[in-house]
mmCIF file of C-alpha atoms in Angstrom:
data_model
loop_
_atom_site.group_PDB
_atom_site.id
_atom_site.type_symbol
_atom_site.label_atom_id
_atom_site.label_comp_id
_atom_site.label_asym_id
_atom_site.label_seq_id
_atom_site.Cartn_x
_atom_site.Cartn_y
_atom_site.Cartn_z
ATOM 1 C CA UNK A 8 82.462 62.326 107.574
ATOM 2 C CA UNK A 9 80.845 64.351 109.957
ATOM 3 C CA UNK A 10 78.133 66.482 108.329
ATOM 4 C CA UNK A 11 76.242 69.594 110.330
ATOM 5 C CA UNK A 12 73.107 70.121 110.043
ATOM 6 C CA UNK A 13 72.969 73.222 107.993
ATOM 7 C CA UNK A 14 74.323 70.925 105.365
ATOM 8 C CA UNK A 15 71.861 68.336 106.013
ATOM 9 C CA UNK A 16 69.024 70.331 105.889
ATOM 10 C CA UNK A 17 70.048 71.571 102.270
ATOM 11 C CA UNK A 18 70.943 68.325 100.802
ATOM 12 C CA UNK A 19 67.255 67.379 101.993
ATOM 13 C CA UNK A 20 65.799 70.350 100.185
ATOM 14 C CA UNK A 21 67.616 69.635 97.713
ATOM 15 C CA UNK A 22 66.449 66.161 96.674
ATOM 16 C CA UNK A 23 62.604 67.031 98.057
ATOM 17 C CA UNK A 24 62.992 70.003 94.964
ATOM 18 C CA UNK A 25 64.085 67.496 92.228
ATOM 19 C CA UNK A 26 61.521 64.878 93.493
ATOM 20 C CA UNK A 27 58.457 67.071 93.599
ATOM 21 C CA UNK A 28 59.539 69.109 90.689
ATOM 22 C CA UNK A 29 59.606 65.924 88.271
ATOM 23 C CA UNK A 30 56.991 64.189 89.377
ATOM 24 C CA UNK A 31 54.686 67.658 88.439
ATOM 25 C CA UNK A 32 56.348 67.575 85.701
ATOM 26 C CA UNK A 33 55.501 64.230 84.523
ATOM 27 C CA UNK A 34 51.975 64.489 85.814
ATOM 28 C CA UNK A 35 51.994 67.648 83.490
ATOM 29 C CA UNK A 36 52.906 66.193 80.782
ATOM 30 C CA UNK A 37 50.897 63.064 80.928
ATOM 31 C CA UNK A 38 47.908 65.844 80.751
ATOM 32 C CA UNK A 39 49.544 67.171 77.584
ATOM 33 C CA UNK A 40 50.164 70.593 79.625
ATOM 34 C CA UNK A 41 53.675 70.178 78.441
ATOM 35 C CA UNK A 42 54.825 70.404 74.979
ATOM 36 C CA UNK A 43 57.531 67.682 73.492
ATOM 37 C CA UNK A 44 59.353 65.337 75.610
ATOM 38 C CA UNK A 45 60.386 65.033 79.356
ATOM 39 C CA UNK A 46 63.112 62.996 80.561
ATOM 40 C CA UNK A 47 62.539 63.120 84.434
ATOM 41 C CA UNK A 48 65.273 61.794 87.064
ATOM 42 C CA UNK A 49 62.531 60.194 89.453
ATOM 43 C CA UNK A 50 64.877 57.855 92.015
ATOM 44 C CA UNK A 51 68.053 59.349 90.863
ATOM 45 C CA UNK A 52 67.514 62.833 93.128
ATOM 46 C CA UNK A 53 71.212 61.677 95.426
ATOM 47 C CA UNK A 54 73.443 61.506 92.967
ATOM 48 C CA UNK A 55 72.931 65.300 92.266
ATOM 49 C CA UNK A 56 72.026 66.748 94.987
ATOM 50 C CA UNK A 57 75.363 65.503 96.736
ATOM 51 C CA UNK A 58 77.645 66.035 93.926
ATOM 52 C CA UNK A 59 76.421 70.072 93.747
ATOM 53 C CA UNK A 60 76.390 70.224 97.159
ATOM 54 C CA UNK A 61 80.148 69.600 97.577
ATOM 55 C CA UNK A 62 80.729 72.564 94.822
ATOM 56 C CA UNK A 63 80.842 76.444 95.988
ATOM 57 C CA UNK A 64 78.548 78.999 93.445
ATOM 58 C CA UNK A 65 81.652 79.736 91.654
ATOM 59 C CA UNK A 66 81.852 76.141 90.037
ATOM 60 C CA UNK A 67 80.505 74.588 86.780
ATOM 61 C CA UNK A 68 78.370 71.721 86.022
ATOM 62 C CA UNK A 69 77.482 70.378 82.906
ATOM 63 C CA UNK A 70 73.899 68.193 82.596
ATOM 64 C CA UNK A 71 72.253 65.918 79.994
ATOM 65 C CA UNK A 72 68.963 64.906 78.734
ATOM 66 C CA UNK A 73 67.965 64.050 82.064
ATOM 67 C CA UNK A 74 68.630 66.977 83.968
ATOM 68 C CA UNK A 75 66.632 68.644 85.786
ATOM 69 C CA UNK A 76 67.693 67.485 89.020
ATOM 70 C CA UNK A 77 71.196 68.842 88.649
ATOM 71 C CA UNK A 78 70.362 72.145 87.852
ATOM 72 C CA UNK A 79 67.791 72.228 90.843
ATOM 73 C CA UNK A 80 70.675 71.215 92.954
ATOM 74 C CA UNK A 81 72.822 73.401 91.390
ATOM 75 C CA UNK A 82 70.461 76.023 92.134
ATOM 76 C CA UNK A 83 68.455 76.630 89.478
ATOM 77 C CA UNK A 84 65.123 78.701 89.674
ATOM 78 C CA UNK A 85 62.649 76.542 89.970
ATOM 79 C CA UNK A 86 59.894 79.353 88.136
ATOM 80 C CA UNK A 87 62.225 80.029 85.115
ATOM 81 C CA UNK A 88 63.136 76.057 84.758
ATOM 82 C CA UNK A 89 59.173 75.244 84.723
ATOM 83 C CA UNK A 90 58.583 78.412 82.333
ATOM 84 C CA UNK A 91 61.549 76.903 79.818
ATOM 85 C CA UNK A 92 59.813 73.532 79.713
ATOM 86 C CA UNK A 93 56.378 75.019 79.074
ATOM 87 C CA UNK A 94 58.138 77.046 75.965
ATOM 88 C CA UNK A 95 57.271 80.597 77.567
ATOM 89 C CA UNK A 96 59.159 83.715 77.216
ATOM 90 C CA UNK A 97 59.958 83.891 80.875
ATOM 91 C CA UNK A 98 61.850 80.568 80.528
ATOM 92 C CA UNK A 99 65.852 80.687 80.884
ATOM 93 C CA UNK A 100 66.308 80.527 77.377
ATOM 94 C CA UNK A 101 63.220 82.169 76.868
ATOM 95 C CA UNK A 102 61.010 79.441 75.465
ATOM 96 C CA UNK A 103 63.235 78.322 72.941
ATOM 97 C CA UNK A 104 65.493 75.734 74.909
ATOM 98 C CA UNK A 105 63.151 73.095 76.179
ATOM 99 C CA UNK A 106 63.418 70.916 78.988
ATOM 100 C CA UNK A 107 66.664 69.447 77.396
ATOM 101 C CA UNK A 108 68.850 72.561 77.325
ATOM 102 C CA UNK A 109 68.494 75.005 79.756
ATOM 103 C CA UNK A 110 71.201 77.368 81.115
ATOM 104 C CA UNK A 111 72.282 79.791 83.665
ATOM 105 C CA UNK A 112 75.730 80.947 83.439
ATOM 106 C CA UNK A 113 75.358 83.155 86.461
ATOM 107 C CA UNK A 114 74.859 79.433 88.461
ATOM 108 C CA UNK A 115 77.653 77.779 86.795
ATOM 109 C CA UNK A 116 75.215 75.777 84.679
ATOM 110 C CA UNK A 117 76.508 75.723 81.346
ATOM 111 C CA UNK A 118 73.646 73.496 79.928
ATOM 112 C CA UNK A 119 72.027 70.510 79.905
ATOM 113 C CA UNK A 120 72.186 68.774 76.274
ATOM 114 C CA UNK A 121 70.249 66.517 74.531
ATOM 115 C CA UNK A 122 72.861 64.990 72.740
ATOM 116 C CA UNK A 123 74.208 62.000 74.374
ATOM 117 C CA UNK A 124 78.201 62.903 75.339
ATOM 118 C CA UNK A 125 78.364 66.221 74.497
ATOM 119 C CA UNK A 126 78.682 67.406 77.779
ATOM 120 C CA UNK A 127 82.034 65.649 78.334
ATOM 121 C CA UNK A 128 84.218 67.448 75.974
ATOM 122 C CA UNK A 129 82.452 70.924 77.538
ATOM 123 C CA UNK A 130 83.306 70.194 80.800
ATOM 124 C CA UNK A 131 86.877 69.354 79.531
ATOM 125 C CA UNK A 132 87.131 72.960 77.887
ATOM 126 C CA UNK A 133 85.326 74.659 80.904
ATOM 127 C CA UNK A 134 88.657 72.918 83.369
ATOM 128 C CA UNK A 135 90.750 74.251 81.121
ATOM 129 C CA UNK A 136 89.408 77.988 80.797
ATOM 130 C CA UNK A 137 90.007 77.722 84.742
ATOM 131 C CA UNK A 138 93.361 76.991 84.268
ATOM 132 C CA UNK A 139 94.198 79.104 81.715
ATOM 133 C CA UNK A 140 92.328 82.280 83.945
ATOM 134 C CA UNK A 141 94.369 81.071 86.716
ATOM 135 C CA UNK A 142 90.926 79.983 88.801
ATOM 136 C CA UNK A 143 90.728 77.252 91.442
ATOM 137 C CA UNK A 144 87.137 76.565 90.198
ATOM 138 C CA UNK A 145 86.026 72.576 89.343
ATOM 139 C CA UNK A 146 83.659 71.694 86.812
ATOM 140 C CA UNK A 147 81.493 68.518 87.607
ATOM 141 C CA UNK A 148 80.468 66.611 83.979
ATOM 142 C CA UNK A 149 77.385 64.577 84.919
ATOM 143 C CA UNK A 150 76.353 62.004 82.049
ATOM 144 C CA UNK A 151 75.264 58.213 82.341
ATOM 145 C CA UNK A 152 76.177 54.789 81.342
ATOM 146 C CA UNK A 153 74.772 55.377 77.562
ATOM 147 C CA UNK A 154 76.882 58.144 77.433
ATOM 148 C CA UNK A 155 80.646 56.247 78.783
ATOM 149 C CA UNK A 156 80.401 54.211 75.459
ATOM 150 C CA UNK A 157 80.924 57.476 73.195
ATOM 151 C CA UNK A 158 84.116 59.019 71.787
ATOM 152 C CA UNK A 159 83.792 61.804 73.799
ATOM 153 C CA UNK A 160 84.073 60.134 76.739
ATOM 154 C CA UNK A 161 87.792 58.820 76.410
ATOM 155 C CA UNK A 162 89.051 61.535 74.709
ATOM 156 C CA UNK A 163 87.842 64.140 77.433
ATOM 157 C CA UNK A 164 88.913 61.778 80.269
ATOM 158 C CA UNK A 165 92.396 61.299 78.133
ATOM 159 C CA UNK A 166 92.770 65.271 77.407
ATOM 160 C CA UNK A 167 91.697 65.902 80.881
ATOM 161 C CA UNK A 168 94.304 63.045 82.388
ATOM 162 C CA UNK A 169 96.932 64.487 80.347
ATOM 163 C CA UNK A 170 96.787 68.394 81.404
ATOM 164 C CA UNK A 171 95.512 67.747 85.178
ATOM 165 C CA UNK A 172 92.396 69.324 84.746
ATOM 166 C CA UNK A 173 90.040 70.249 87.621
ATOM 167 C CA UNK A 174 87.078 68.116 86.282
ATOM 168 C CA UNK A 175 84.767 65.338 88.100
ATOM 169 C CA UNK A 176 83.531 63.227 85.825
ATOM 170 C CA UNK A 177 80.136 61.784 87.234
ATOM 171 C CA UNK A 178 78.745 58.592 86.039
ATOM 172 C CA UNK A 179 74.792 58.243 86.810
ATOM 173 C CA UNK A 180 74.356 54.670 85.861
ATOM 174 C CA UNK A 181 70.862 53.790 85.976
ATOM 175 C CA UNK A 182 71.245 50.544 84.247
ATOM 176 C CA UNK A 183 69.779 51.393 80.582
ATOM 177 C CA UNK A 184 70.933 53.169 77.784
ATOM 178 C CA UNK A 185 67.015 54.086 76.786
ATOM 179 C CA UNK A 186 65.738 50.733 76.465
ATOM 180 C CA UNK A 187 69.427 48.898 76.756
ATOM 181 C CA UNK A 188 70.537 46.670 79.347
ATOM 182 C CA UNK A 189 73.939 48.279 80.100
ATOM 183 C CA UNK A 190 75.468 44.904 80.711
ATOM 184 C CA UNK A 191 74.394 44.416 77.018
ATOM 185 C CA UNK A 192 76.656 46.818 75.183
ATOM 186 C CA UNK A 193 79.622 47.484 77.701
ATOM 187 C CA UNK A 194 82.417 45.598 78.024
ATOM 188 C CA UNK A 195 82.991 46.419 81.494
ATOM 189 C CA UNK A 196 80.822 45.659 84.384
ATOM 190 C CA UNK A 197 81.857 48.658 86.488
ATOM 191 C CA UNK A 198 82.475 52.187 84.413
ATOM 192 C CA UNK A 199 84.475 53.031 87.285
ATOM 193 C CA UNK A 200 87.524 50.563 86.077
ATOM 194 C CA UNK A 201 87.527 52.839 83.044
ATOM 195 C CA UNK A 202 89.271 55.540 84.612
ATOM 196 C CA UNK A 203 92.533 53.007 84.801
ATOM 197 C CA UNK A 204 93.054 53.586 81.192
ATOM 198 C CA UNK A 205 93.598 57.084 82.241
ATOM 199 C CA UNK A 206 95.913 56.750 85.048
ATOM 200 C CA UNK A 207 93.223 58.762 87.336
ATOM 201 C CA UNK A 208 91.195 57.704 90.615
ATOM 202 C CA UNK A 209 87.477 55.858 89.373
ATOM 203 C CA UNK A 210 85.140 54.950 92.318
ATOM 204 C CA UNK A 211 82.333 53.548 92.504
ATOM 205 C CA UNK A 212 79.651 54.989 95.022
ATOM 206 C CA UNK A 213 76.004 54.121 95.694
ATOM 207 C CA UNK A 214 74.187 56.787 94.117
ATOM 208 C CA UNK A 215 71.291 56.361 96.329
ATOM 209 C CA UNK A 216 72.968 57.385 99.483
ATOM 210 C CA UNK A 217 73.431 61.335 99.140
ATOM 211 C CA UNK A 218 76.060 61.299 102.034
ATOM 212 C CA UNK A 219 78.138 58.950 100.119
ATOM 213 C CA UNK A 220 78.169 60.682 97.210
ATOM 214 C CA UNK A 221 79.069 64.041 98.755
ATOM 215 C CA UNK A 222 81.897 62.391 101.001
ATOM 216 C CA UNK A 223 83.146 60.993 97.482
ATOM 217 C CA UNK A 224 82.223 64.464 95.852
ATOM 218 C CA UNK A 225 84.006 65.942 98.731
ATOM 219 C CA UNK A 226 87.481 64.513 98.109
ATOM 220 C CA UNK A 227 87.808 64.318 94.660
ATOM 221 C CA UNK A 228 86.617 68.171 94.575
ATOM 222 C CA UNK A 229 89.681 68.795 96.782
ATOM 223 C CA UNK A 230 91.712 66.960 94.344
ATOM 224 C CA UNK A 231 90.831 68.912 91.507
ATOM 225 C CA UNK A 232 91.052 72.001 93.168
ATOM 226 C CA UNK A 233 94.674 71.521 94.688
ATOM 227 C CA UNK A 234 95.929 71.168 90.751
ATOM 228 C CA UNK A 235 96.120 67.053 91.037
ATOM 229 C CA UNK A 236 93.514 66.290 88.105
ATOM 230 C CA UNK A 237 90.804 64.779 87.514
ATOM 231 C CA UNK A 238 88.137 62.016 88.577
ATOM 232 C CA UNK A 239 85.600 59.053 87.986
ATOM 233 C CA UNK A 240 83.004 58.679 90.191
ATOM 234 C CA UNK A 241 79.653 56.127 89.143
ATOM 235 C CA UNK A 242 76.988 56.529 90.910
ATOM 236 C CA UNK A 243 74.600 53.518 90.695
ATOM 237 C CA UNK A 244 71.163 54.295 91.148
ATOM 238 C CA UNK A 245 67.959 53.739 88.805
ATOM 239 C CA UNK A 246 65.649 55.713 87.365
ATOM 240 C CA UNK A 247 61.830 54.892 88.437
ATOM 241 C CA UNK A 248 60.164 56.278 85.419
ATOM 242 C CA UNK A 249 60.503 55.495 81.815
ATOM 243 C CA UNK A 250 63.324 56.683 79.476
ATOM 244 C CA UNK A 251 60.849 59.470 78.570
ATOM 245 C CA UNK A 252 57.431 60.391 80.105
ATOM 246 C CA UNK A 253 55.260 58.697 78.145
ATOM 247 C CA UNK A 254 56.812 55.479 77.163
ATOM 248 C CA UNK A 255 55.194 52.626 78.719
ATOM 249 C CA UNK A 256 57.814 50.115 77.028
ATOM 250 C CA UNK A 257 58.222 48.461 80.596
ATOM 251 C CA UNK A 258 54.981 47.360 81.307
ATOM 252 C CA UNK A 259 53.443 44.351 79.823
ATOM 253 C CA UNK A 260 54.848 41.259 78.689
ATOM 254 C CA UNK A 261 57.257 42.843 76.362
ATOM 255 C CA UNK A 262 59.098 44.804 78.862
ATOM 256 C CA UNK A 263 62.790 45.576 78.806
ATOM 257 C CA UNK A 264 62.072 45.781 82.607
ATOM 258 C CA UNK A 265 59.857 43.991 85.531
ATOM 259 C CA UNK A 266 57.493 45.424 87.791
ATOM 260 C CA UNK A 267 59.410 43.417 90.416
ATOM 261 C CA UNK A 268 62.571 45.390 89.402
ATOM 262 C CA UNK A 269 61.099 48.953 89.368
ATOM 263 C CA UNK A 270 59.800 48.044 92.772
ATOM 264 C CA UNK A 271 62.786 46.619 94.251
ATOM 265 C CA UNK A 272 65.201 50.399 93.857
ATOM 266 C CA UNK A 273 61.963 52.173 94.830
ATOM 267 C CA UNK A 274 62.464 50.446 98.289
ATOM 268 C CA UNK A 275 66.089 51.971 97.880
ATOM 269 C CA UNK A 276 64.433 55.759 97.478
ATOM 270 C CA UNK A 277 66.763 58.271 98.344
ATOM 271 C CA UNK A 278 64.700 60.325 100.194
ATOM 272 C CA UNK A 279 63.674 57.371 102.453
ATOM 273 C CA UNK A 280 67.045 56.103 103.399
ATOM 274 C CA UNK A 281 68.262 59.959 104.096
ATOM 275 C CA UNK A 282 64.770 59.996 106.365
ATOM 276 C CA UNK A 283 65.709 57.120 108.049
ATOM 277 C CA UNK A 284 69.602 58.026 108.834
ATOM 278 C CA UNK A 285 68.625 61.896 110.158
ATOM 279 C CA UNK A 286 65.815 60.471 112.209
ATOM 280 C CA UNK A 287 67.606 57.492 113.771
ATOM 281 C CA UNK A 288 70.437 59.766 114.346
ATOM 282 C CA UNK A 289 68.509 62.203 116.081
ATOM 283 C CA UNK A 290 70.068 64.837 113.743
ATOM 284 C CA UNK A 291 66.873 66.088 112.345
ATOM 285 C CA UNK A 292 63.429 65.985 113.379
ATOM 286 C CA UNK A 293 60.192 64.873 111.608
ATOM 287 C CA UNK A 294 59.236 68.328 111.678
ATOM 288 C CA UNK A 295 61.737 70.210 110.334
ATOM 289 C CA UNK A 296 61.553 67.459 107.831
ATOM 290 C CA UNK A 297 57.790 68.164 107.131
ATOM 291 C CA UNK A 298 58.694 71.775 106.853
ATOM 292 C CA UNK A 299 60.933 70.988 103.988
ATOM 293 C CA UNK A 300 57.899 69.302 102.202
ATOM 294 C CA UNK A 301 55.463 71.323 102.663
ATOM 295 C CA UNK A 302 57.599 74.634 101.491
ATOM 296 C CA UNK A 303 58.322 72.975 98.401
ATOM 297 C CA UNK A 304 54.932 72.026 97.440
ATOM 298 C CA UNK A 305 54.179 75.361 98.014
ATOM 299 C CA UNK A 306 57.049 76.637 95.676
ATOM 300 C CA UNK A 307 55.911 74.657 93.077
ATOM 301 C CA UNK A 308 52.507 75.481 93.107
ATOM 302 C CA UNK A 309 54.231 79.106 92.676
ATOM 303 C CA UNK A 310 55.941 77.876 90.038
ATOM 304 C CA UNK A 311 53.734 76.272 87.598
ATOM 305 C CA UNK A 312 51.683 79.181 87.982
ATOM 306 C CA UNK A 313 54.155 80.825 86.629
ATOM 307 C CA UNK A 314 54.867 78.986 83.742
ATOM 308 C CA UNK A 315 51.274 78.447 82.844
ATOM 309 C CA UNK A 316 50.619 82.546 83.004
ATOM 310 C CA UNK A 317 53.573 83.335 81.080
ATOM 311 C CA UNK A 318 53.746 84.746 77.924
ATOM 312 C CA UNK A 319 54.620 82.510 74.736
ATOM 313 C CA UNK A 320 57.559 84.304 73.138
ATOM 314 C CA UNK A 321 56.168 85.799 69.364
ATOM 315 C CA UNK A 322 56.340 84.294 66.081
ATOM 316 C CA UNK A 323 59.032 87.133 65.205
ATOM 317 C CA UNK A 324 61.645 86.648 68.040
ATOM 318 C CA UNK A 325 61.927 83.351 65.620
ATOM 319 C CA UNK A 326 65.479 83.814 65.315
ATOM 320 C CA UNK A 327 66.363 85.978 67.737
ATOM 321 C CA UNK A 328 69.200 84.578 70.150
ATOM 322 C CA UNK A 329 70.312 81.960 67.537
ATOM 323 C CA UNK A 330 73.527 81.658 66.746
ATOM 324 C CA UNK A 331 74.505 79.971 63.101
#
């Protein structure tokens, strides 16, 4: 697949954003800056970054626990994401939200969700509202491994089978459920396989290698958008960090986890192998690269400082924008 540069230079941007953004955010929150939990997406920056980036402004993604890094890629303002996970007014959902469900309908984000699976069966609805409105526009569902052992997952793959909808289901398999082995509670080895039950194309793609995952983003995008249904897609990858900032449950001699293994996918970073491919390749240079890096630090210094001099919303706006 040839790629320009143009493109290149995003899908870099893109994964520098979601890597700087969550480390500060887990530094942050190690300092108890942050209030409640963080799940951060360190080493998994690829698989969203080239999924979004195969999707025009007019199409939907819906996120998870972890997911930061797909609205970032998505397009997400990084001031207003930091201001939601500090609990400030300024925040998309104005403080009230949290790091675990923020949204931007004018993005096509319709939420990340802290339930595990939820975000299958509203990805299913959101293909079928484009349907119904007679819109070409594709909804990507990401979720993870945990999350392909839940109801929801084969009956929105089934529903969606059934009525051709334009949805890309997107497997991040990082290899735990939590603190889970995933070959420890799955019957299959590959989630991919799954999407046989469902008579629709499953692939599996290495979710560390951001061109792979847009080429495979790429075609099953067209797919759904020419009216020929939906697909699986798993991207394995691995997260660096714990299940939540904070939990040091893989260190020590109790670990679900070695140090050797942690270290092992860092040597697969993302970032690194997209470094070395552009630079080999002569595509991009080292300082257009550096550019990159050092305008993002920059935006996130802008960033935090917004968060940390916004307002906190007021005991009285309580239960305003709740719905019951």
């Amino acid at each position: 697949m040839d790629i320009g540069k143009d493109k290149l230079l995003e899908m870099y941007r893109s994964m520098q954003r979601i890597r700087q953004f969550e480390s500060r955010v887990r530094d942050l929150a190690m300092a108890n800056e942050i209030p409640g939990f963080v799940h951060v997406s360190i080493g998994e920056e690829a698989s969203a970054t080239g999924i979004c980036a195969a999707l025009r402004p007019t199409d939907r993604i819906t996120s998870t626990h972890r997911g930061h890094g797909h609205l970032i890629a998505k397009g997400g303002d990084l001031k207003r994401m930091m201001a939601e996970i500090y609990g400030k007014r300024d925040g998309y959902c104005k403080g009230k939200g949290g790091s675990m469900h923020i949204v931007d309908y004018s993005l096509g984000i319709l939420g990340a969700n802290g339930i595990v699976g939820a975000g299958l069966p509203i990805a299913t609805g959101s293909g079928l509202a484009a349907v119904i409105a007679g819109r070409d526009d594709v909804t990507a569902c990401f979720f993870g491994d945990g999350a392909s052992n839940e109801g929801t997952f084969h009956e929105s793959l089934n529903l969606a089978a059934v009525w051709n909808l334009p949805v890309i289901f997107v497997c991040e398999n990082n290899g735990f459920g939590e603190f889970t082995p995933m070959q420890t509670v799955t019957s299959v080895k590959d989630i991919a396989v799954r999407a046989q039950g469902y008579n629709i194309p499953g692939h599996i793609v290495d979710g560390n290698d951001v061109l792979e995952v847009y080429q495979y983003a790429s075609e099953a995008v067209a797919r759904a958008r020419s009216g020929t249904g939906p697909t699986l897609l798993e991207c394995k990858t691995y997260r660096w960090e714990g299940h939540v900032v904070g939990e040091q449950a893989f260190l020590g001699d109790e670990a679900y986890r070695t140090k050797k293994e942690v270290e092992e996918w860092k040597r697969k970073c993302p970032l690194i192998k997209f470094e070395k491919f552009v630079l080999e390749g002569r595509k991009i240079t080292q300082a257009e690269l550096d550019k990159i890096v050092a305008e993002t630090n920059a935006d996130l210094d802008a960033a935090i400082e917004f968060a940390r001099t916004s307002p906190l919303p007021e005991p009285s706006e309580v239960t305003d924008d709740v719905y019951v």
